[in-house]
Short mmCIF file of C-alpha atoms and ligand atoms in Angstrom, two decimals:
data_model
loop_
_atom_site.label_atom_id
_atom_site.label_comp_id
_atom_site.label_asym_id
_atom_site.label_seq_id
_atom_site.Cartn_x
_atom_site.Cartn_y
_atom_site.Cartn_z
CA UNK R 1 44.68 61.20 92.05
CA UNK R 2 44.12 57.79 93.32
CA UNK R 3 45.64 57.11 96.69
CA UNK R 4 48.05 54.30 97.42
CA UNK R 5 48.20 51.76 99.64
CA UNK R 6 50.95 52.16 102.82
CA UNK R 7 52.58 48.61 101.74
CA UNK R 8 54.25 50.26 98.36
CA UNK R 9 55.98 52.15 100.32
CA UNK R 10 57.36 49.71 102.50
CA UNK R 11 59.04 48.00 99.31
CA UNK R 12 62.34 49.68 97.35
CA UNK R 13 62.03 48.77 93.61
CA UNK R 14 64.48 46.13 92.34
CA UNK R 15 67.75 47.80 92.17
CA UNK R 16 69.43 45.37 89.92
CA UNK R 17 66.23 46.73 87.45
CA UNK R 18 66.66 49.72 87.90
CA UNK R 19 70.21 50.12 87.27
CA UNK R 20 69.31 47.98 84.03
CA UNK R 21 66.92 50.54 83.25
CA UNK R 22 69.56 53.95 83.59
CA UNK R 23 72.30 51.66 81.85
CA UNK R 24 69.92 51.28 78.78
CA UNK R 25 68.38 55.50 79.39
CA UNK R 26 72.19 56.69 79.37
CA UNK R 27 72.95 54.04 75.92
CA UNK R 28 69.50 55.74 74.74
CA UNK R 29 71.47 59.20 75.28
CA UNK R 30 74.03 57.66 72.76
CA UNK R 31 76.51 56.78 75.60
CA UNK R 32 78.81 53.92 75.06
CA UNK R 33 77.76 51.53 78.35
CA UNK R 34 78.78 48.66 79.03
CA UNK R 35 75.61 47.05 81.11
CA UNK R 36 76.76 44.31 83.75
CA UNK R 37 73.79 44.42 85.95
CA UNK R 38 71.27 42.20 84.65
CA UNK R 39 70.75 38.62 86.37
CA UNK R 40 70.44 36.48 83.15
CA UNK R 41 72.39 34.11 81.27
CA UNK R 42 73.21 35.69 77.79
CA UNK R 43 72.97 31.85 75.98
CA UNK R 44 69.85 31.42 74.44
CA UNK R 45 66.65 28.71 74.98
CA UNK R 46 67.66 25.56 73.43
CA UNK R 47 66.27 24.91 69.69
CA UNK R 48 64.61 21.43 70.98
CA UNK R 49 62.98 23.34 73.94
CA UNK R 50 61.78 26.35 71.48
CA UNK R 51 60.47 23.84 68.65
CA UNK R 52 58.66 21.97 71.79
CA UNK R 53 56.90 25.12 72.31
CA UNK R 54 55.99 25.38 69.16
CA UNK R 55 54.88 21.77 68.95
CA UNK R 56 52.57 22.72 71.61
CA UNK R 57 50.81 25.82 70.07
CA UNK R 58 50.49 23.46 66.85
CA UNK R 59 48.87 21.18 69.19
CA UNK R 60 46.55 23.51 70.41
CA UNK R 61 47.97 23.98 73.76
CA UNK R 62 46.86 27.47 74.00
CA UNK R 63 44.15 27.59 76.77
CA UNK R 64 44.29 27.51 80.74
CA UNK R 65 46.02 24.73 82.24
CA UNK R 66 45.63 23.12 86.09
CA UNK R 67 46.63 26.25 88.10
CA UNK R 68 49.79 24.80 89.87
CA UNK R 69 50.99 23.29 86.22
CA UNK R 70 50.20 20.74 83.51
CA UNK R 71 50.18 16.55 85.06
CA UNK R 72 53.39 16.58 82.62
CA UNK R 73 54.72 19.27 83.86
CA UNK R 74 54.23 18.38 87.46
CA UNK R 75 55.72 14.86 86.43
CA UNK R 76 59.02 16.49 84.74
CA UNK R 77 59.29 18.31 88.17
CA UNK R 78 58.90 15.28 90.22
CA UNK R 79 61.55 13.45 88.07
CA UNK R 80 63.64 16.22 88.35
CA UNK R 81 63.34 16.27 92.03
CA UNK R 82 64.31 12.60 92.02
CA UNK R 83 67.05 12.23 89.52
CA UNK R 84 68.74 15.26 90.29
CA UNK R 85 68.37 15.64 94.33
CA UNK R 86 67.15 12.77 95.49
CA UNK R 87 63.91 14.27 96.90
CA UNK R 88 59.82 12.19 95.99
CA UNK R 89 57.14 14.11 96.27
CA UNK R 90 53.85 14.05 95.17
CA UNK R 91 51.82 15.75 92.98
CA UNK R 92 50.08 17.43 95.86
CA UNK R 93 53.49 18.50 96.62
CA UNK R 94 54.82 20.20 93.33
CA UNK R 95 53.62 23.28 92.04
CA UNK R 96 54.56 25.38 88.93
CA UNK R 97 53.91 29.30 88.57
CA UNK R 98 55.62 32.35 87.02
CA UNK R 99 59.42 32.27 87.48
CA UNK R 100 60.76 31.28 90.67
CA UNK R 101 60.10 34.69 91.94
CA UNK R 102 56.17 33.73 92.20
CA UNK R 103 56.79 30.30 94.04
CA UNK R 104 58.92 32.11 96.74
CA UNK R 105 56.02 35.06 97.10
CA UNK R 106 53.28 32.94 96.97
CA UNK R 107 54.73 30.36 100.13
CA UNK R 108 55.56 34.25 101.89
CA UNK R 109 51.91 35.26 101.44
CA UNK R 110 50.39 31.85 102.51
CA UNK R 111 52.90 31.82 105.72
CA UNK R 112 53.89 34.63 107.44
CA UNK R 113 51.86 36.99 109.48
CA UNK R 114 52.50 40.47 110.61
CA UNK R 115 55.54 40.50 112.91
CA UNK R 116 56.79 36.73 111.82
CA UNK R 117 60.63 36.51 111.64
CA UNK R 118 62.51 35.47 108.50
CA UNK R 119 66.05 35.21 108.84
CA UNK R 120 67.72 35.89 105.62
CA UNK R 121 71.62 35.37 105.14
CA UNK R 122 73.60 37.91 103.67
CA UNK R 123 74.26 39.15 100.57
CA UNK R 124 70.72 38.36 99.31
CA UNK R 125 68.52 38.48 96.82
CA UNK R 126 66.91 41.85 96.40
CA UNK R 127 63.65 40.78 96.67
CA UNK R 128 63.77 38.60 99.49
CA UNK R 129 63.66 41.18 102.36
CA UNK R 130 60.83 43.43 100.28
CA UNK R 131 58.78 40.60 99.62
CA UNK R 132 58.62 39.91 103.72
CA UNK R 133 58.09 43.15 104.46
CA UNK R 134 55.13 43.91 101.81
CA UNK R 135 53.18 40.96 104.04
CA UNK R 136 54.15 42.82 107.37
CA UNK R 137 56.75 40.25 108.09
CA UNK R 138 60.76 41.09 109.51
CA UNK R 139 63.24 40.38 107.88
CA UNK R 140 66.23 39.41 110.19
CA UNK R 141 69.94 39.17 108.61
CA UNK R 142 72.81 36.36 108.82
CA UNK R 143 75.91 38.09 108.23
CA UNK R 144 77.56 35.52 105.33
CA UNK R 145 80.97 36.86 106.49
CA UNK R 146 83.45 37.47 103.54
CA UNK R 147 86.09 35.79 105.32
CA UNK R 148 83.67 32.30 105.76
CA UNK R 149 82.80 32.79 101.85
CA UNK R 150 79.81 34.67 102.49
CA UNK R 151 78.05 31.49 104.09
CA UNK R 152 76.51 31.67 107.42
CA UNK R 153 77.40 29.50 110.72
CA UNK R 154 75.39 27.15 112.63
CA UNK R 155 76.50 29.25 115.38
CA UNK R 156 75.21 32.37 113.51
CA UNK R 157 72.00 30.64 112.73
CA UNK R 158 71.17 28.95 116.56
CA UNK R 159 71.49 32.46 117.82
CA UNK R 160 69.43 34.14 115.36
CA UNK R 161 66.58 31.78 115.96
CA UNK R 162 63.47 33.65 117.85
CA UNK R 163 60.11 31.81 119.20
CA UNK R 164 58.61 34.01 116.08
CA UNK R 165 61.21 32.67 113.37
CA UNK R 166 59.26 31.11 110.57
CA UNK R 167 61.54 30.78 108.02
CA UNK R 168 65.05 30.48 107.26
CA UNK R 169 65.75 31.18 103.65
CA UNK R 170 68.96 29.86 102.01
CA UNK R 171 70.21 30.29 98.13
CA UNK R 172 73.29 28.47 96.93
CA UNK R 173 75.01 28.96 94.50
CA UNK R 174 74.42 32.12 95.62
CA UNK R 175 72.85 35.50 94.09
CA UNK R 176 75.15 37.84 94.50
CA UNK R 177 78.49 36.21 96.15
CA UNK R 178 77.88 32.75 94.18
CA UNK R 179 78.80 30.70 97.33
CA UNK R 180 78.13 27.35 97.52
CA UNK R 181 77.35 25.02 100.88
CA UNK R 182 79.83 22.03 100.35
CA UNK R 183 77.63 18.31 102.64
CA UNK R 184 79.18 18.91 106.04
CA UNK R 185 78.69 22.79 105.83
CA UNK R 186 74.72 22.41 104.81
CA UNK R 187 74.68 19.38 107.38
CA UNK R 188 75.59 21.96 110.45
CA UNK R 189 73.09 24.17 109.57
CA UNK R 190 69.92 21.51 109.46
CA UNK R 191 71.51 20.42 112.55
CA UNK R 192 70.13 23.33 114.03
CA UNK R 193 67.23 23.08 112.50
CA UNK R 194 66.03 19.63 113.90
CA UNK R 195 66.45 21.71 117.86
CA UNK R 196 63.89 24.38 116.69
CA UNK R 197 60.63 22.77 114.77
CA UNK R 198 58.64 25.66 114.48
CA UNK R 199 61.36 26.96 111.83
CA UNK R 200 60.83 26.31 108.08
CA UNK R 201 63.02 26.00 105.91
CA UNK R 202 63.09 27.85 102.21
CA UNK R 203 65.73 26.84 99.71
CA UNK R 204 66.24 28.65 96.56
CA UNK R 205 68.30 26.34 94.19
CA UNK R 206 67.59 28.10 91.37
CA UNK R 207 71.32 28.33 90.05
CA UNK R 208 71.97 24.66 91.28
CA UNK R 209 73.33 23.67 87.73
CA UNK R 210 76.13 26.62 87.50
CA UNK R 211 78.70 25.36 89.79
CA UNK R 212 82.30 25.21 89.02
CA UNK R 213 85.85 23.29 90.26
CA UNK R 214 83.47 20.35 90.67
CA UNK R 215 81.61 21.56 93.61
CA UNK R 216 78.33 19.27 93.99
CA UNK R 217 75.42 20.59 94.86
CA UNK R 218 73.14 19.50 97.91
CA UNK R 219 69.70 20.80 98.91
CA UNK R 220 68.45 21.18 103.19
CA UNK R 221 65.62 17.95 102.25
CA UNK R 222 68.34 15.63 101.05
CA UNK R 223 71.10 16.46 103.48
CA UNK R 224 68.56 16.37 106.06
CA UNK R 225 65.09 14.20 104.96
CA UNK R 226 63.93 14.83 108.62
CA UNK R 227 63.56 18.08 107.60
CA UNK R 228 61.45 17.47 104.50
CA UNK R 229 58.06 18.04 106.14
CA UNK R 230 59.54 21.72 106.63
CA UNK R 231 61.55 22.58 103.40
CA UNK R 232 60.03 24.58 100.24
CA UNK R 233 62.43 23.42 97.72
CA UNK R 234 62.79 26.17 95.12
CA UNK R 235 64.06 26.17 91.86
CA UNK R 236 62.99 27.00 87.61
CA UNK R 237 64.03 26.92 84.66
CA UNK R 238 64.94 30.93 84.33
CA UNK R 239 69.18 30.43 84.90
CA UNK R 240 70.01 26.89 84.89
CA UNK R 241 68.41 26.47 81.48
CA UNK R 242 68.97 30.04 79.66
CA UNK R 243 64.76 30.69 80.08
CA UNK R 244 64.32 33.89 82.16
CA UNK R 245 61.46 35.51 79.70
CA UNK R 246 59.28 32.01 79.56
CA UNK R 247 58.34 32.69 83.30
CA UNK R 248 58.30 29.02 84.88
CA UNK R 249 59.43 28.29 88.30
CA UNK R 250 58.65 25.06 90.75
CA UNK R 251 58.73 24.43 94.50
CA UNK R 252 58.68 21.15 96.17
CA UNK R 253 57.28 20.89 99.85
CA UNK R 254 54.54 19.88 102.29
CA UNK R 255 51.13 19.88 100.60
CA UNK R 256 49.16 22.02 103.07
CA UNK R 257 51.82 24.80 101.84
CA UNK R 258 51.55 23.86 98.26
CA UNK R 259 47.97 23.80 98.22
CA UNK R 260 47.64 26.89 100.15
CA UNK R 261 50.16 28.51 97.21
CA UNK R 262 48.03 27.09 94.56
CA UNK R 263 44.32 28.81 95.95
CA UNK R 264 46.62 32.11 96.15
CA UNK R 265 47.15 31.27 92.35
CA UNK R 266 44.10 30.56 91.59
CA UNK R 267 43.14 34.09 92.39
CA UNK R 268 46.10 35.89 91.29
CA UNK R 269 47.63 34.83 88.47
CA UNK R 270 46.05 31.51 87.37
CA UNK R 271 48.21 29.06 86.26
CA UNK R 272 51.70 29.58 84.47
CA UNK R 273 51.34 29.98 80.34
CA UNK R 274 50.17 26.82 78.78
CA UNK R 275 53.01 27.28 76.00
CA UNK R 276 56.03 28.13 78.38
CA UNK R 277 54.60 24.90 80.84
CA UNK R 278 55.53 22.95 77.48
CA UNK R 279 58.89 24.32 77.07
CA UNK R 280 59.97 23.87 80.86
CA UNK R 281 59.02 20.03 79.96
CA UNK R 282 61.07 19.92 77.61
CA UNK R 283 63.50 21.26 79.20
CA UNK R 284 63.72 19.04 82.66
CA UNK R 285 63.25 15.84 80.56
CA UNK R 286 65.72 16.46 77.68
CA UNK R 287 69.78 16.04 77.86
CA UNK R 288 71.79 18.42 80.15
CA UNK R 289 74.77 18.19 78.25
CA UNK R 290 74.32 21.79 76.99
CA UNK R 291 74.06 22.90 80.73
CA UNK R 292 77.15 21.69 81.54
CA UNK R 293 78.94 22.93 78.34
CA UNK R 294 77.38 26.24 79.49
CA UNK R 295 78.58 26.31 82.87
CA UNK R 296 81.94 25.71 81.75
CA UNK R 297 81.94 28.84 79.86
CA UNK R 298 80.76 30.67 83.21
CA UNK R 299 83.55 29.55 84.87
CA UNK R 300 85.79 30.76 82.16
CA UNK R 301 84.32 33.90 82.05
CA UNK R 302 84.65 33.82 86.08
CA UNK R 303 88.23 33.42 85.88
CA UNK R 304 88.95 35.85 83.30
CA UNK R 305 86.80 38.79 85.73
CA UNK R 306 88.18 37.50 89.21
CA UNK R 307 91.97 37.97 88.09
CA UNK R 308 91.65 41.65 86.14
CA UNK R 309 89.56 42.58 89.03
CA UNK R 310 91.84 41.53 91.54
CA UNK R 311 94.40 43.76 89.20
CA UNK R 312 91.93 46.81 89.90
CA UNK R 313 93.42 49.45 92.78
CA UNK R 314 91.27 49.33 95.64
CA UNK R 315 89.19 45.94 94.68
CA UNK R 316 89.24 42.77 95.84
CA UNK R 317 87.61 40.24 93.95
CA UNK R 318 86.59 36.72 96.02
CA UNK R 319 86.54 33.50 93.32
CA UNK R 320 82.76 32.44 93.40
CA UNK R 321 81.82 28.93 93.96
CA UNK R 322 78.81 29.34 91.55
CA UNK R 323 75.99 31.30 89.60
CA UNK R 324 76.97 33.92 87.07
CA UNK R 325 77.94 36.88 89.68
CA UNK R 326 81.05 38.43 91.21
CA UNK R 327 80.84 40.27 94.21
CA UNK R 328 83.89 41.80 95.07
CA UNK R 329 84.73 45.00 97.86
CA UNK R 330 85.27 48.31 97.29
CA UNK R 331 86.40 49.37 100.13
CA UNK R 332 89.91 50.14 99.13
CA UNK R 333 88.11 53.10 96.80
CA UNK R 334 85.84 54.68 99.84
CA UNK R 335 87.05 57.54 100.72
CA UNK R 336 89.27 58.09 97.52
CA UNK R 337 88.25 61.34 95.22
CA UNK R 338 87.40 61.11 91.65
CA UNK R 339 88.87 63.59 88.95
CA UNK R 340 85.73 66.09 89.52
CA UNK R 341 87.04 65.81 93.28
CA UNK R 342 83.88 64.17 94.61
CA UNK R 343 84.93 61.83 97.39
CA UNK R 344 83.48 58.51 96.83
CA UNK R 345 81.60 57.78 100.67
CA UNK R 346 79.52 54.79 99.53
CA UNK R 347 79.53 51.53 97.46
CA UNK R 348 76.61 53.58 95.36
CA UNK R 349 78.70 56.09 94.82
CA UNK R 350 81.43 53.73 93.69
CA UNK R 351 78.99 52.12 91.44
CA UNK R 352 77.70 55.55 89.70
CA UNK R 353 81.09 56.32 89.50
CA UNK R 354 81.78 53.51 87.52
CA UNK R 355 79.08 54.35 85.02
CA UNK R 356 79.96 57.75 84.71
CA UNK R 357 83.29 58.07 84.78
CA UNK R 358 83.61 54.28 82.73
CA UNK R 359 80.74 53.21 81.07
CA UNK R 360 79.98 50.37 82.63
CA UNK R 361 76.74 49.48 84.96
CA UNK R 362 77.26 47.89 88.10
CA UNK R 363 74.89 47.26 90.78
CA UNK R 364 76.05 48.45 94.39
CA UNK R 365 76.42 45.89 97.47
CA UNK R 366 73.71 48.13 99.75
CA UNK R 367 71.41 46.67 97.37
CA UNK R 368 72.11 42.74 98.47
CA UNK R 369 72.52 43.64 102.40
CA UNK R 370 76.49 43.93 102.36
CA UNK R 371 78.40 46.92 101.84
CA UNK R 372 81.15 48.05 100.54
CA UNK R 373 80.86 45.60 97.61
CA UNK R 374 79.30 45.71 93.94
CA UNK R 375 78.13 42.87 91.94
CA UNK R 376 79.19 41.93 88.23
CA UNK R 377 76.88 39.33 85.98
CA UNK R 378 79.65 38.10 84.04
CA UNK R 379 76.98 36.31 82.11
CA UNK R 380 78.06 38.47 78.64
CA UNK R 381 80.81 37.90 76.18
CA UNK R 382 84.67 37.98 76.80
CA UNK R 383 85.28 40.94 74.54
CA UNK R 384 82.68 42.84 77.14
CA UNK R 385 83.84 41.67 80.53
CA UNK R 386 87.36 42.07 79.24
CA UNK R 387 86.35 46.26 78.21
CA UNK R 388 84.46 46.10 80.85
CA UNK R 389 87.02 45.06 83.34
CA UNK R 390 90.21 47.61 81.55
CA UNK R 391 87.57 50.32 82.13
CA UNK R 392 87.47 49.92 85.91
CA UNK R 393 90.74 49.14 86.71
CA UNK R 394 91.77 52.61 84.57
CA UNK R 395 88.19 54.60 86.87
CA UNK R 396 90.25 52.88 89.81
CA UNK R 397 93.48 54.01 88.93
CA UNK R 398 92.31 57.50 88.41
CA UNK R 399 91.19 57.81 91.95
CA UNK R 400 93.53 59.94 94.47
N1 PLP D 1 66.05 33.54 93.05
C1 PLP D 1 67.25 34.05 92.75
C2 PLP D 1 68.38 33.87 93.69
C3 PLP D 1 67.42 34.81 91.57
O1 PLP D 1 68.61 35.33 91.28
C4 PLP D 1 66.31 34.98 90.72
C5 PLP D 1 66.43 35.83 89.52
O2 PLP D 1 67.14 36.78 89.45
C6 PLP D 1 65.09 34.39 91.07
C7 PLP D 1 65.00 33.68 92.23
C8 PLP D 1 63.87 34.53 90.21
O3 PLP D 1 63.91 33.72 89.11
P1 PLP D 1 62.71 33.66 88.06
O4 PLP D 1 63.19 34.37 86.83
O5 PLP D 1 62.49 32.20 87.82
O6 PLP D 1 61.51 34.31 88.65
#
C-alpha cells in the first residue's frame, strides 16, 4: 500500500463527473436515464476545423510544439483577443495548454501561497474552490444572490476584500446560473478593484460566445484597461466552439504570470497536442457564423426547459442570461416525502431522487456553493429535455 499525500484529501472529486459517471453505471444496469449533467455542447467540431487537423498530421505536425503553443496558435489567440474583446497582448503574454481547466490551475499554482485569499462568487465552478485549496490557498465566497441574478455587488466585493486577497475570480456567462455582467454592472466591480492593487483579477470567459436576448459580452481588461496589468483573461475553445475532447485552452495576462505558467508547463505537461493546437487555429481564425447559429439553438432549448420547469411543483426556474445551464431552486420540494416516504432534507437528495424515482441525472446545487438548487445542461436534444423535463414535473408532483 502506497501512502497518499494529505492534499488529495483536501480536494472532493468533480461532482458534475461523477454524477456523469452513476448516470452512465445505472444505463449500464439497463436503466432508462436520461443524463443532464455533463458540461458540454452536444454539436459536434466543425468539418473545416476536423479536416484542419487532419491537414496537420498530413503535414507532419505530430511532434512537440513551443510549450505555451504554436507562433500560429499564439497569433490566432492574439487576434482573437483583439477582434473579439478589444484586448493586445503579446506573445509573452498568451499562452495555450490543456483545456481551460489547465490555464486557470497553472496561474493558481504559480500565485498563491498557503493561506492567500481567493474570493470566488457564487454558484461556481466545481473546481475552482478545490483547485485553491490543493495549493493551501482559501477560498472565500461572494454570495451571487438569486434575487441580483446570481451576480455579486461592488458592495459585496469591497467588503470581502482582505490585505491577503490575491485573486478575485469571475465567470460570465456563468457555469452553473448562466448570468451575465451587462458594462455598468462589470464597471462597479473593477471600480473596486482600482482601491485595492494587491488584488488580481481572474476572468473565465470561456462561454463568452453563448449569450442570448442580445446580451454583449464584456471582459474586467476592456471595461477597465487600468486593470490589465492584473487580469488573467481566460477562455478555449472547449464550449464556445463544440471542442471539449481536443483539450486547448488560452489565457491572456501580464508576462511574469504567463511565463511563470509556461516553466510550470514545461515540467508538467509540456505543451498542448501539436494536432489539437492546429484545430484551435482553425477554429479562432475561421467564420463564427456556426457559433451563432448554435447559440440560437441554446436559447431555444433554454426557453423550452425554463417554462416546463417553472410548470414543475416546488421549482423555480430563473431564465439564464448565457452558457448551456439552468439552475433553478428546489426548495419548494425540501422537506416534501417521496412515495417510499423518505423525506427529501437536501438538494442531493432532491437530485438522487430525481434519478431514481425519474430517470434523469441532475447535478445538486451543494456542488456549485448554493443550495437548494440543481443544475440542468440543456445542451442535448428537444425530444430529451422535453422527457426529461415531463419526468420531473410528474417526480415533483408525486411528492406529499
Ligand atoms: N471554466 C468553466 C466555467 C467551465 O464550465 C469549464 C468546463 O466545464 C472549464 C472552465 C474548463 O474548460 P476546458 O474543457 O477548456 O478545460
Amino acid at each position: 500500500m502506497i501512502p497518499l499525500a494529505a492534499r488529495v484529501d483536501r480536494i472532493q472529486p468533480s461532482a458534475s463527473s461523477m454524477a456523469t459517471q452513476k448516470a452512465r453505471e445505472l444505463r449500464a444496469e439497463g436503466r432508462d436515464i436520461i443524463a443532464l449533467t455533463q458540461g458540454e455542447p452536444d454539436f459536434d467540431t466543425a468539418p473545416f476545423v476536423v479536416e484542419a487537423a487532419h491537414e496537420a498530421m498530413q503535414r507532419g505536425e505530430t511532434r512537440y510544439t513551443f510549450v505555451g503553443g504554436t507562433p500560429e496558435l499564439k497569433q490566432a489567440i492574439r487576434d482573437k483577443f483583439k477582434r473579439d474583446n478589444g484586448l493586445e497582448y503579446s506573445n509573452d503574454e498568451v499562452i495555450a495548454s490543456n483545456g481551460g481547466k489547465q490555464v486557470i490551475y497553472g496561474a493558481i499554482m504559480a500565485t498563491v501561497e498557503a493561506g492567500d485569499e481567493v474570493l470566488i462568487p457564487t454558484p461556481y465552478w466545481v473546481s475552482y474552490p478545490d483547485m485553491v485549496k490543493f495549493v493551501g490557498g482559501v477560498p472565500v465566497f461572494l454570495e451571487g444572490r438569486a434575487d441580483n441574478g446570481f451576480r455579486i455587488s461592488a458592495e459585496q466585493l469591497a467588503a470581502a476584500i482582505t490585505p491577503k486577497t490575491k485573486w478575485l475570480f469571475l465567470n460570465a456567462p456563468n457555469n452553473p446560473s448562466g448570468a451575465a455582467y451587462d458594462r455598468a454592472d462589470m464597471k462597479a466591480l473593477t471600480d473596486v478593484l482600482l482601491d485595492h492593487p494587491h488584488v488580481g483579477v481572474l476572468t473565465d470567459d470561456m462561454y463568452e460566445h453563448i449569450l442570448f436576448d442580445g446580451h454583449e459580452f464584456c471582459t474586467p481588461a476592456e471595461v477597465e484597461p487600468a486593470l490589465k496589468q492584473r487580469t488573467l483573461t481566460v477562455n478555449g475553445v472547449s464550449k464556445s466552439f463544440a471542442m471539449t475532447g481536443w483539450r486547448i485552452g488560452y489565457g491572456g495576462g501580464p508576462a511574469p504570470l504567463i511565463k511563470a505558467m509556461a516553466k510550470l508547463q514545461t515540467q508538467s505537461t509540456g505543451s498542448p497536442s501539436a494536432v489539437s493546437q492546429a484545430a484551435a487555429v482553425a477554429a479562432l481564425n475561421g467564420s463564427h457564423d456556426y457559433v451563432k447559429e448554435r447559440a440560437q439553438r441554446f436559447q431555444e432549448r433554454r426557453d423550452l426547459v425554463v417554462s416546463m420547469l417553472n410548470q414543475a411543483n416546488g421549482i423555480e426556474c430563473a431564465r439564464p442570461d448565457g452558457a448551456f445551464y439552468v439552475f433553478p431552486s428546489c426548495a419548494g420540494l425540501i422537506g416534501k416525502a417521496t412515495p417510499d416516504g423518505k423525506v427529501l432534507e437536501s438538494d442531493l437528495d432532491v437530485a438522487l431522487y430525481f434519478l431514481e424515482d425519474a430517470g434523469v441525472a441532475v447535478v445538486h446545487g451543494a456542488a456549485y456553493g448554493m443550495s437548494p438548487h440543481f443544475r440542468i445542461s440543456f445542451a442535448t436534444s428537444d425530444e430529451a429535455l422535453t422527457e426529461a423535463c415531463q419526468r420531473i414535473q410528474a417526480a415533483s408532483a408525486r411528492l406529499a
